[in-house]
mmCIF file of C-alpha atoms in Angstrom:
data_model
loop_
_atom_site.group_PDB
_atom_site.id
_atom_site.type_symbol
_atom_site.label_atom_id
_atom_site.label_comp_id
_atom_site.label_asym_id
_atom_site.label_seq_id
_atom_site.Cartn_x
_atom_site.Cartn_y
_atom_site.Cartn_z
ATOM 1 C CA MET G 1 0.665 25.420 -14.740
ATOM 2 C CA LEU G 2 3.602 25.544 -12.032
ATOM 3 C CA PRO G 3 3.913 21.999 -10.238
ATOM 4 C CA ARG G 4 3.122 23.723 -6.795
ATOM 5 C CA LEU G 5 -0.467 24.593 -8.509
ATOM 6 C CA HIS G 6 -0.799 21.010 -10.268
ATOM 7 C CA ALA G 7 -0.734 19.515 -6.418
ATOM 8 C CA LEU G 8 -2.800 21.911 -4.805
ATOM 9 C CA THR G 9 -5.226 21.344 -7.664
ATOM 10 C CA HIS G 10 -4.870 17.495 -7.144
ATOM 11 C CA ARG G 11 -5.316 17.691 -3.137
ATOM 12 C CA THR G 12 -8.487 19.560 -3.982
ATOM 13 C CA LEU G 13 -9.441 17.021 -6.232
ATOM 14 C CA LEU G 14 -8.595 14.016 -4.251
ATOM 15 C CA GLN G 15 -10.741 15.053 -1.285
ATOM 16 C CA SER G 16 -14.026 15.885 -3.744
ATOM 17 C CA HIS G 17 -13.822 12.070 -4.151
ATOM 18 C CA TYR G 18 -13.012 11.807 -0.321
ATOM 19 C CA PRO G 19 -14.870 14.683 1.592
ATOM 20 C CA TRP G 20 -14.092 13.494 5.244
ATOM 21 C CA LEU G 21 -10.013 13.517 4.649
ATOM 22 C CA LEU G 22 -8.659 16.175 6.665
ATOM 23 C CA PRO G 23 -4.992 17.656 5.300
ATOM 24 C CA PRO G 24 -2.338 16.788 5.540
ATOM 25 C CA PHE G 25 -3.447 13.336 3.919
ATOM 26 C CA ILE G 26 -2.715 10.145 4.948
ATOM 27 C CA ILE G 27 -3.229 6.484 3.168
ATOM 28 C CA SER G 28 -3.334 3.127 4.867
ATOM 29 C CA ALA G 29 -1.726 0.816 2.016
ATOM 30 C CA PRO G 30 -3.813 -2.024 1.471
ATOM 31 C CA MET G 31 -1.005 -5.016 2.729
ATOM 32 C CA ARG G 32 -2.190 -8.189 1.596
ATOM 33 C CA ILE G 33 -3.567 -10.201 4.924
ATOM 34 C CA PHE G 34 -2.151 -7.324 7.255
ATOM 35 C CA THR G 35 -4.848 -4.458 6.758
ATOM 36 C CA SER G 36 -8.148 -5.252 8.031
ATOM 37 C CA PRO G 37 -11.552 -3.427 7.916
ATOM 38 C CA ASN G 38 -11.095 -2.332 11.623
ATOM 39 C CA LEU G 39 -7.818 -0.908 10.678
ATOM 40 C CA ALA G 40 -9.173 0.874 7.752
ATOM 41 C CA LEU G 41 -12.120 2.466 9.081
ATOM 42 C CA CYS G 42 -9.931 3.497 12.037
ATOM 43 C CA VAL G 43 -7.686 5.224 10.126
ATOM 44 C CA ALA G 44 -10.980 7.168 7.866
ATOM 45 C CA ARG G 45 -12.627 7.832 11.483
ATOM 46 C CA ALA G 46 -9.023 9.943 12.068
ATOM 47 C CA GLY G 47 -9.407 12.067 9.043
ATOM 48 C CA GLY G 48 -7.322 9.198 6.753
ATOM 49 C CA LEU G 49 -8.089 7.243 3.965
ATOM 50 C CA GLY G 50 -7.984 3.053 4.816
ATOM 51 C CA PHE G 51 -7.586 0.667 2.438
ATOM 52 C CA ILE G 52 -7.928 -3.259 3.054
ATOM 53 C CA GLY G 53 -5.572 -5.369 1.542
ATOM 54 C CA PRO G 54 -6.622 -8.592 -0.747
ATOM 55 C CA GLY G 55 -6.864 -11.824 1.640
ATOM 56 C CA ALA G 56 -5.851 -15.081 1.073
ATOM 57 C CA THR G 57 -8.594 -15.998 -1.267
ATOM 58 C CA PRO G 58 -10.493 -13.878 -4.194
ATOM 59 C CA GLN G 59 -13.356 -14.445 -1.553
ATOM 60 C CA SER G 60 -11.712 -12.739 1.101
ATOM 61 C CA THR G 61 -12.377 -9.179 -0.244
ATOM 62 C CA LEU G 62 -16.177 -9.819 -0.088
ATOM 63 C CA ASP G 63 -15.878 -11.079 3.352
ATOM 64 C CA ASP G 64 -13.716 -8.198 4.403
ATOM 65 C CA LEU G 65 -16.220 -5.506 2.849
ATOM 66 C CA ARG G 66 -18.991 -6.926 4.280
ATOM 67 C CA SER G 67 -17.583 -6.873 7.886
ATOM 68 C CA ALA G 68 -16.654 -3.339 7.252
ATOM 69 C CA SER G 69 -20.141 -2.314 6.156
ATOM 70 C CA ALA G 70 -21.521 -4.022 10.148
ATOM 71 C CA ILE G 71 -18.785 -1.937 11.834
ATOM 72 C CA LEU G 72 -20.419 0.861 10.208
ATOM 73 C CA GLU G 73 -24.011 0.149 11.025
ATOM 74 C CA ALA G 74 -23.202 -0.330 14.334
ATOM 75 C CA ALA G 75 -20.882 2.867 14.782
ATOM 76 C CA PRO G 76 -21.772 5.196 11.967
ATOM 77 C CA PHE G 77 -19.745 7.475 10.968
ATOM 78 C CA PRO G 78 -18.831 10.476 13.358
ATOM 79 C CA SER G 79 -21.069 13.497 12.531
ATOM 80 C CA ILE G 80 -18.381 15.686 12.374
ATOM 81 C CA PHE G 81 -17.390 14.304 9.183
ATOM 82 C CA PRO G 82 -18.937 15.079 5.892
ATOM 83 C CA GLY G 83 -20.913 12.641 4.307
ATOM 84 C CA THR G 84 -19.759 9.779 1.839
ATOM 85 C CA GLU G 85 -21.676 11.037 -1.169
ATOM 86 C CA THR G 86 -18.592 12.025 -3.132
ATOM 87 C CA ALA G 87 -18.890 15.317 -5.689
ATOM 88 C CA ASP G 88 -21.222 12.956 -8.346
ATOM 89 C CA GLY G 89 -23.733 12.102 -5.655
ATOM 90 C CA SER G 90 -22.772 8.154 -5.810
ATOM 91 C CA ARG G 91 -22.664 7.075 -1.685
ATOM 92 C CA VAL G 92 -19.441 4.727 -0.762
ATOM 93 C CA LEU G 93 -18.066 2.971 2.229
ATOM 94 C CA PRO G 94 -15.556 5.371 3.313
ATOM 95 C CA LEU G 95 -12.388 2.993 2.454
ATOM 96 C CA GLY G 96 -10.547 1.366 0.010
ATOM 97 C CA VAL G 97 -9.755 -2.181 -1.485
ATOM 98 C CA GLY G 98 -6.554 -3.292 -2.696
ATOM 99 C CA PHE G 99 -6.229 -5.679 -5.926
ATOM 100 C CA GLN G 100 -3.186 -8.020 -7.123
ATOM 101 C CA MET G 101 -4.059 -8.273 -10.448
ATOM 102 C CA TRP G 102 -1.491 -11.123 -11.479
ATOM 103 C CA ASN G 103 -2.872 -13.813 -9.156
ATOM 104 C CA GLY G 104 -6.290 -11.605 -8.545
ATOM 105 C CA ASP G 105 -10.083 -13.066 -9.495
ATOM 106 C CA LEU G 106 -11.741 -9.732 -11.209
ATOM 107 C CA GLU G 107 -15.064 -11.432 -11.448
ATOM 108 C CA ALA G 108 -14.464 -11.717 -7.495
ATOM 109 C CA ALA G 109 -13.658 -8.448 -7.188
ATOM 110 C CA LYS G 110 -16.481 -6.742 -9.168
ATOM 111 C CA GLU G 111 -18.675 -8.887 -7.232
ATOM 112 C CA ALA G 112 -17.249 -7.362 -3.797
ATOM 113 C CA VAL G 113 -17.030 -3.904 -5.356
ATOM 114 C CA GLY G 114 -20.510 -3.916 -7.271
ATOM 115 C CA LYS G 115 -22.218 -5.085 -3.655
ATOM 116 C CA TYR G 116 -20.013 -2.696 -1.065
ATOM 117 C CA LYS G 117 -19.058 0.261 -3.375
ATOM 118 C CA PRO G 118 -15.658 0.927 -1.769
ATOM 119 C CA ALA G 119 -14.373 4.858 -2.083
ATOM 120 C CA ALA G 120 -11.650 3.447 -4.416
ATOM 121 C CA ALA G 121 -9.354 0.280 -5.661
ATOM 122 C CA TRP G 122 -5.807 0.074 -5.371
ATOM 123 C CA LEU G 123 -4.508 -2.162 -8.167
ATOM 124 C CA PHE G 124 -1.418 -3.775 -8.682
ATOM 125 C CA ALA G 125 1.133 -5.924 -10.463
ATOM 126 C CA PRO G 126 -0.427 -6.668 -13.910
ATOM 127 C CA ARG G 127 0.842 -9.918 -15.122
ATOM 128 C CA GLY G 128 -0.066 -8.755 -18.741
ATOM 129 C CA GLY G 129 0.787 -5.241 -18.605
ATOM 130 C CA GLN G 130 -1.165 -2.078 -19.214
ATOM 131 C CA GLU G 131 -3.853 -3.950 -21.340
ATOM 132 C CA GLU G 132 -4.864 -6.279 -18.307
ATOM 133 C CA THR G 133 -5.021 -2.897 -16.189
ATOM 134 C CA GLU G 134 -6.962 -1.431 -18.304
ATOM 135 C CA VAL G 135 -9.241 -4.856 -18.738
ATOM 136 C CA TRP G 136 -9.518 -4.047 -14.666
ATOM 137 C CA ILE G 137 -10.254 -0.647 -14.515
ATOM 138 C CA ARG G 138 -13.110 -1.390 -16.796
ATOM 139 C CA GLY G 139 -14.829 -3.829 -14.824
ATOM 140 C CA LEU G 140 -14.772 -2.018 -11.236
ATOM 141 C CA ARG G 141 -16.200 1.043 -12.876
ATOM 142 C CA GLY G 142 -18.859 -0.631 -15.065
ATOM 143 C CA VAL G 143 -20.338 -2.375 -11.367
ATOM 144 C CA SER G 144 -19.317 1.048 -9.690
ATOM 145 C CA PRO G 145 -19.158 4.477 -11.324
ATOM 146 C CA GLY G 146 -17.879 5.802 -7.674
ATOM 147 C CA THR G 147 -15.228 3.945 -7.383
ATOM 148 C CA ARG G 148 -12.226 5.340 -7.700
ATOM 149 C CA VAL G 149 -9.485 3.428 -9.273
ATOM 150 C CA TRP G 150 -5.728 3.508 -8.247
ATOM 151 C CA LEU G 151 -3.111 2.297 -9.613
ATOM 152 C CA GLN G 152 0.279 1.650 -8.082
ATOM 153 C CA ILE G 153 3.396 2.245 -10.571
ATOM 154 C CA GLY G 154 7.517 2.670 -9.953
ATOM 155 C CA THR G 155 8.362 3.953 -13.301
ATOM 156 C CA VAL G 156 8.092 6.808 -15.117
ATOM 157 C CA ARG G 157 7.126 4.380 -17.946
ATOM 158 C CA GLU G 158 4.443 2.608 -16.067
ATOM 159 C CA ALA G 159 2.987 6.091 -15.073
ATOM 160 C CA MET G 160 2.526 6.977 -18.793
ATOM 161 C CA GLU G 161 1.292 4.079 -19.869
ATOM 162 C CA ALA G 162 -1.472 4.152 -17.673
ATOM 163 C CA VAL G 163 -2.269 8.118 -18.172
ATOM 164 C CA ARG G 164 -2.336 7.933 -21.896
ATOM 165 C CA ALA G 165 -4.684 4.852 -22.034
ATOM 166 C CA GLU G 166 -8.621 5.263 -22.658
ATOM 167 C CA ALA G 167 -9.677 3.980 -19.084
ATOM 168 C CA ARG G 168 -7.082 5.822 -16.807
ATOM 169 C CA PRO G 169 -6.936 5.653 -13.602
ATOM 170 C CA ASP G 170 -8.189 7.939 -10.956
ATOM 171 C CA VAL G 171 -4.864 8.547 -9.041
ATOM 172 C CA LEU G 172 -1.774 7.057 -9.448
ATOM 173 C CA VAL G 173 0.411 6.279 -6.363
ATOM 174 C CA VAL G 174 4.063 6.863 -6.851
ATOM 175 C CA GLN G 175 5.816 3.962 -5.354
ATOM 176 C CA GLY G 176 9.545 4.620 -3.979
ATOM 177 C CA ALA G 177 12.364 1.680 -3.930
ATOM 178 C CA GLU G 178 12.351 2.361 0.030
ATOM 179 C CA ALA G 179 8.814 0.645 -0.011
ATOM 180 C CA GLY G 180 8.456 -2.476 1.379
ATOM 181 C CA GLY G 181 6.914 -5.518 0.179
ATOM 182 C CA HIS G 182 6.815 -5.865 -3.646
ATOM 183 C CA GLY G 183 7.530 -3.153 -5.664
ATOM 184 C CA ARG G 184 10.427 -2.587 -8.542
ATOM 185 C CA ALA G 185 12.876 -5.738 -8.560
ATOM 186 C CA ARG G 186 15.673 -3.552 -10.345
ATOM 187 C CA ASP G 187 14.758 -0.400 -11.849
ATOM 188 C CA GLY G 188 13.047 1.495 -9.189
ATOM 189 C CA VAL G 189 14.023 4.607 -7.768
ATOM 190 C CA GLY G 190 13.184 6.720 -4.358
ATOM 191 C CA PHE G 191 9.829 8.535 -5.200
ATOM 192 C CA VAL G 192 11.685 12.114 -4.294
ATOM 193 C CA THR G 193 13.063 11.778 -7.897
ATOM 194 C CA LEU G 194 10.587 9.671 -9.352
ATOM 195 C CA LEU G 195 7.257 11.670 -8.791
ATOM 196 C CA PRO G 196 8.293 14.752 -9.571
ATOM 197 C CA GLU G 197 9.613 13.529 -12.527
ATOM 198 C CA VAL G 198 6.497 11.659 -13.345
ATOM 199 C CA ALA G 199 4.259 15.065 -12.669
ATOM 200 C CA ASP G 200 6.683 16.330 -14.922
ATOM 201 C CA GLU G 201 5.658 14.195 -18.162
ATOM 202 C CA MET G 202 2.198 14.196 -17.153
ATOM 203 C CA GLY G 203 2.265 18.117 -17.648
ATOM 204 C CA ARG G 204 4.514 18.170 -20.834
ATOM 205 C CA GLU G 205 2.094 16.131 -22.352
ATOM 206 C CA GLY G 206 -1.379 18.133 -20.444
ATOM 207 C CA VAL G 207 -2.381 15.294 -18.826
ATOM 208 C CA VAL G 208 -4.630 16.899 -15.998
ATOM 209 C CA GLY G 209 -7.009 15.568 -13.255
ATOM 210 C CA VAL G 210 -4.720 12.462 -11.896
ATOM 211 C CA PRO G 211 -3.682 13.219 -8.668
ATOM 212 C CA LEU G 212 -0.119 11.814 -7.743
ATOM 213 C CA VAL G 213 -0.301 9.678 -3.953
ATOM 214 C CA ALA G 214 3.753 9.351 -2.928
ATOM 215 C CA ALA G 215 4.843 5.733 -1.429
ATOM 216 C CA GLY G 216 7.932 4.211 -0.031
ATOM 217 C CA GLY G 217 9.355 4.458 3.061
ATOM 218 C CA ILE G 218 7.239 6.956 5.019
ATOM 219 C CA VAL G 219 6.457 6.224 8.574
ATOM 220 C CA ASP G 220 5.825 9.955 10.122
ATOM 221 C CA GLY G 221 5.598 13.446 9.841
ATOM 222 C CA ARG G 222 8.700 14.185 8.324
ATOM 223 C CA GLY G 223 8.084 11.799 5.401
ATOM 224 C CA VAL G 224 4.734 13.208 4.608
ATOM 225 C CA VAL G 225 6.153 16.722 4.030
ATOM 226 C CA ALA G 226 8.785 15.418 1.574
ATOM 227 C CA ALA G 227 5.915 13.482 -0.108
ATOM 228 C CA LEU G 228 4.152 17.339 -0.283
ATOM 229 C CA GLY G 229 7.590 18.881 -1.175
ATOM 230 C CA VAL G 230 8.159 17.150 -4.259
ATOM 231 C CA GLY G 231 4.360 17.311 -5.962
ATOM 232 C CA ALA G 232 2.189 14.696 -3.716
ATOM 233 C CA ALA G 233 -1.482 14.871 -3.058
ATOM 234 C CA GLY G 234 -1.072 12.682 -0.137
ATOM 235 C CA ALA G 235 1.468 10.200 1.607
ATOM 236 C CA ALA G 236 0.624 6.300 1.827
ATOM 237 C CA MET G 237 2.046 4.683 4.203
ATOM 238 C CA GLY G 238 2.525 0.939 4.767
ATOM 239 C CA THR G 239 4.931 -0.247 7.363
ATOM 240 C CA ARG G 240 4.269 2.321 9.905
ATOM 241 C CA PHE G 241 0.989 0.841 10.151
ATOM 242 C CA LEU G 242 2.333 -2.897 10.185
ATOM 243 C CA ALA G 243 2.616 -1.698 13.931
ATOM 244 C CA ALA G 244 -0.758 -0.730 14.378
ATOM 245 C CA GLU G 245 -2.857 -2.054 17.134
ATOM 246 C CA GLU G 246 -5.601 -3.117 14.562
ATOM 247 C CA ALA G 247 -3.255 -4.917 11.796
ATOM 248 C CA ARG G 248 -3.698 -8.462 11.088
ATOM 249 C CA VAL G 249 -0.712 -9.638 12.089
ATOM 250 C CA ALA G 250 1.628 -11.943 14.080
ATOM 251 C CA ARG G 251 2.937 -10.634 17.645
ATOM 252 C CA GLY G 252 6.623 -11.964 16.262
ATOM 253 C CA TYR G 253 5.706 -10.238 13.183
ATOM 254 C CA GLN G 254 4.852 -6.950 14.945
ATOM 255 C CA GLU G 255 7.642 -7.033 17.447
ATOM 256 C CA GLU G 256 10.324 -7.157 14.424
ATOM 257 C CA VAL G 257 8.763 -4.464 12.626
ATOM 258 C CA VAL G 258 9.236 -2.396 16.124
ATOM 259 C CA ARG G 259 12.481 -3.581 16.952
ATOM 260 C CA ALA G 260 14.228 -3.444 13.497
ATOM 261 C CA GLY G 261 16.318 -0.515 12.357
ATOM 262 C CA ASP G 262 18.909 0.430 9.719
ATOM 263 C CA GLY G 263 16.837 -0.145 6.947
ATOM 264 C CA GLY G 264 19.616 0.269 3.987
ATOM 265 C CA ARG G 265 21.369 -2.803 5.614
ATOM 266 C CA ASN G 266 18.993 -4.891 7.320
ATOM 267 C CA THR G 267 16.493 -5.086 4.711
ATOM 268 C CA VAL G 268 16.781 -6.734 1.118
ATOM 269 C CA ARG G 269 14.512 -6.894 -1.921
ATOM 270 C CA THR G 270 14.232 -10.674 -2.686
ATOM 271 C CA HIS G 271 12.300 -13.723 -3.955
ATOM 272 C CA LEU G 272 13.511 -16.235 -1.618
ATOM 273 C CA TYR G 273 10.994 -15.849 1.582
ATOM 274 C CA ASN G 274 8.126 -16.056 -1.004
ATOM 275 C CA HIS G 275 9.412 -19.281 -2.147
ATOM 276 C CA LEU G 276 10.101 -20.203 1.359
ATOM 277 C CA ARG G 277 6.422 -19.784 2.240
ATOM 278 C CA GLY G 278 5.520 -21.506 -0.961
ATOM 279 C CA THR G 279 4.500 -18.155 -2.859
ATOM 280 C CA PHE G 280 5.510 -18.812 -6.960
ATOM 281 C CA GLY G 281 4.595 -16.527 -9.500
ATOM 282 C CA TRP G 282 5.545 -13.408 -9.189
ATOM 283 C CA PRO G 283 5.835 -11.553 -12.316
ATOM 284 C CA GLU G 284 9.563 -10.831 -12.598
ATOM 285 C CA GLU G 285 9.692 -7.012 -12.369
ATOM 286 C CA TRP G 286 8.425 -7.049 -8.732
ATOM 287 C CA ALA G 287 10.363 -8.565 -5.647
ATOM 288 C CA PRO G 288 9.655 -7.754 -1.641
ATOM 289 C CA ARG G 289 11.500 -5.535 0.347
ATOM 290 C CA THR G 290 12.156 -7.906 3.774
ATOM 291 C CA ILE G 291 14.195 -7.652 6.749
ATOM 292 C CA VAL G 292 16.662 -10.402 6.670
ATOM 293 C CA ASN G 293 17.147 -13.308 9.414
ATOM 294 C CA ARG G 294 18.559 -16.418 9.433
ATOM 295 C CA SER G 295 17.043 -17.454 6.155
ATOM 296 C CA TRP G 296 18.945 -14.646 4.121
ATOM 297 C CA GLU G 297 21.943 -15.006 6.077
ATOM 298 C CA GLU G 298 22.604 -18.888 5.555
ATOM 299 C CA LYS G 299 21.330 -18.673 1.702
ATOM 300 C CA GLU G 300 23.933 -15.929 1.497
ATOM 301 C CA GLU G 301 26.539 -18.698 2.529
ATOM 302 C CA GLY G 302 25.713 -21.246 0.640
ATOM 303 C CA VAL G 303 23.177 -23.353 1.485
ATOM 304 C CA GLU G 304 21.479 -25.033 -0.462
ATOM 305 C CA PHE G 305 17.000 -24.210 -0.943
ATOM 306 C CA GLU G 306 15.800 -27.123 -0.250
ATOM 307 C CA GLU G 307 17.656 -27.309 3.340
ATOM 308 C CA LEU G 308 16.245 -23.274 3.671
ATOM 309 C CA LYS G 309 12.907 -24.673 3.368
ATOM 310 C CA LYS G 310 13.080 -27.396 5.942
ATOM 311 C CA ARG G 311 14.889 -25.323 8.165
ATOM 312 C CA HIS G 312 11.847 -22.452 7.757
ATOM 313 C CA ASP G 313 9.033 -24.710 8.101
ATOM 314 C CA GLU G 314 10.324 -26.331 11.213
ATOM 315 C CA LEU G 315 11.001 -23.379 12.941
ATOM 316 C CA LEU G 316 7.227 -22.233 11.569
ATOM 317 C CA LYS G 317 5.671 -24.385 14.162
ATOM 318 C CA GLU G 318 7.034 -22.445 17.380
ATOM 319 C CA GLY G 319 5.013 -19.327 16.550
ATOM 320 C CA ASP G 320 6.609 -16.180 16.861
ATOM 321 C CA LYS G 321 9.953 -17.264 17.121
ATOM 322 C CA ALA G 322 10.026 -17.869 13.075
ATOM 323 C CA TRP G 323 9.929 -13.860 13.161
ATOM 324 C CA GLY G 324 13.380 -11.728 14.585
ATOM 325 C CA PRO G 325 17.028 -12.183 13.836
ATOM 326 C CA GLU G 326 16.986 -15.685 14.233
ATOM 327 C CA GLY G 327 14.002 -16.530 12.614
ATOM 328 C CA ARG G 328 13.465 -17.781 9.171
ATOM 329 C CA THR G 329 10.405 -16.509 7.535
ATOM 330 C CA ALA G 330 9.025 -13.736 5.855
ATOM 331 C CA THR G 331 8.781 -10.058 7.809
ATOM 332 C CA TYR G 332 8.258 -7.939 4.765
ATOM 333 C CA ALA G 333 8.724 -4.119 5.394
ATOM 334 C CA GLY G 334 9.903 -0.989 3.900
ATOM 335 C CA ALA G 335 13.387 0.825 4.309
ATOM 336 C CA GLY G 336 11.925 2.973 7.458
ATOM 337 C CA ILE G 337 11.771 0.594 9.850
ATOM 338 C CA GLY G 338 13.873 1.983 12.296
ATOM 339 C CA LEU G 339 11.844 5.417 12.401
ATOM 340 C CA VAL G 340 8.898 2.507 13.956
ATOM 341 C CA ARG G 341 9.406 2.485 17.169
ATOM 342 C CA GLY G 342 6.275 1.889 19.020
ATOM 343 C CA VAL G 343 2.608 -0.062 18.719
ATOM 344 C CA LYS G 344 -0.311 2.570 18.315
ATOM 345 C CA SER G 345 -3.665 2.537 17.430
ATOM 346 C CA ALA G 346 -4.336 3.226 13.499
ATOM 347 C CA GLY G 347 -5.935 6.383 14.301
ATOM 348 C CA ASP G 348 -3.319 7.762 16.872
ATOM 349 C CA ILE G 349 -0.432 7.211 14.016
ATOM 350 C CA VAL G 350 -2.609 9.040 11.419
ATOM 351 C CA GLU G 351 -3.160 11.995 14.066
ATOM 352 C CA GLU G 352 0.334 12.187 15.031
ATOM 353 C CA VAL G 353 1.517 11.549 12.005
ATOM 354 C CA ARG G 354 -0.821 14.847 10.310
ATOM 355 C CA GLY G 355 0.580 16.708 13.862
ATOM 356 C CA ASP G 356 3.818 16.467 13.349
ATOM 357 C CA ALA G 357 3.614 17.245 9.675
ATOM 358 C CA GLN G 358 1.337 20.167 10.238
ATOM 359 C CA ALA G 359 4.073 21.129 12.639
ATOM 360 C CA ILE G 360 6.696 21.001 10.253
ATOM 361 C CA LEU G 361 5.008 22.974 7.455
ATOM 362 C CA LYS G 362 4.205 25.919 9.820
ATOM 363 C CA ALA G 363 7.772 25.933 11.000
ATOM 364 C CA LEU G 364 8.495 26.168 7.284
ATOM 365 C CA ALA G 365 6.546 28.925 6.438
ATOM 366 C CA GLY G 366 8.221 30.928 9.031
ATOM 367 C CA PRO G 367 6.855 33.898 11.273
#
């Protein structure tokens, strides 16, 4: 089958899983703590698919899904949207939830997913490789067969290991090196080359029925069109939703995402900010992209970690001053920060990005 036909088939498949989606499909990525139940549901009400990010503790997911369920009871999905029954008749919450496997708790995840049955579960970063991923997939499917499992990958090798497995994911999120937060530390490439290569390899091996979603540096309609152009069934955005009104993010952090630009020069992949915040243990293959500030600059100048940590912790006490060019704490964001220039509601972001993408596609189609 031609790549274009594969993409069209996969978009149809994705919409059968999530019947409220409006094309082109916009997904808000599950950023840890930042993507709240309200943000995810606002994305869904605008015709996208919103993911709640992992919380501060494994119990947080259960609490967030409980909140999402309560919000929906108080304000049900608009009647103009199809119901939240999937093609196989399973009834699900019209949102997804994300899990970091390396420090996650599968039993807590199963409890949350089994009780509230979100439409999707996005898995990322196994410490034990493909074997651990399959344990998570089987565990989540066992408690909620209607919850589609998404797996984030950053290399062709990861992708092919996943789709060759007996317990393979329902969707692959192909994350390019431009992405914010944690991505491939040394072997990442942009999704513009990574996604087509993954698609070609899957085609050569006869793998069908696993849609590819592009991620990494997508913040507007132009990025969505690029994703569709290389064969993606949809486009996932993280950094753009840091500037959503519903994001659970400090004001100083959000202001820095809006202020910063020139992402190639002003962002870097490093574990420094993880360690300054007291987070250790990430598997070596993943490192976060963050906006640089005084901590990075002084580290490059040779200041010892213990002194950087002392200065970091002192500035944290001053609230929003901890972010910005003179700040010291982590501002995880993608290389596309220069394209984020304002705070809007999550629903408005989805509608604006979709509208811009539709206009570009129409113009490209010609008269």
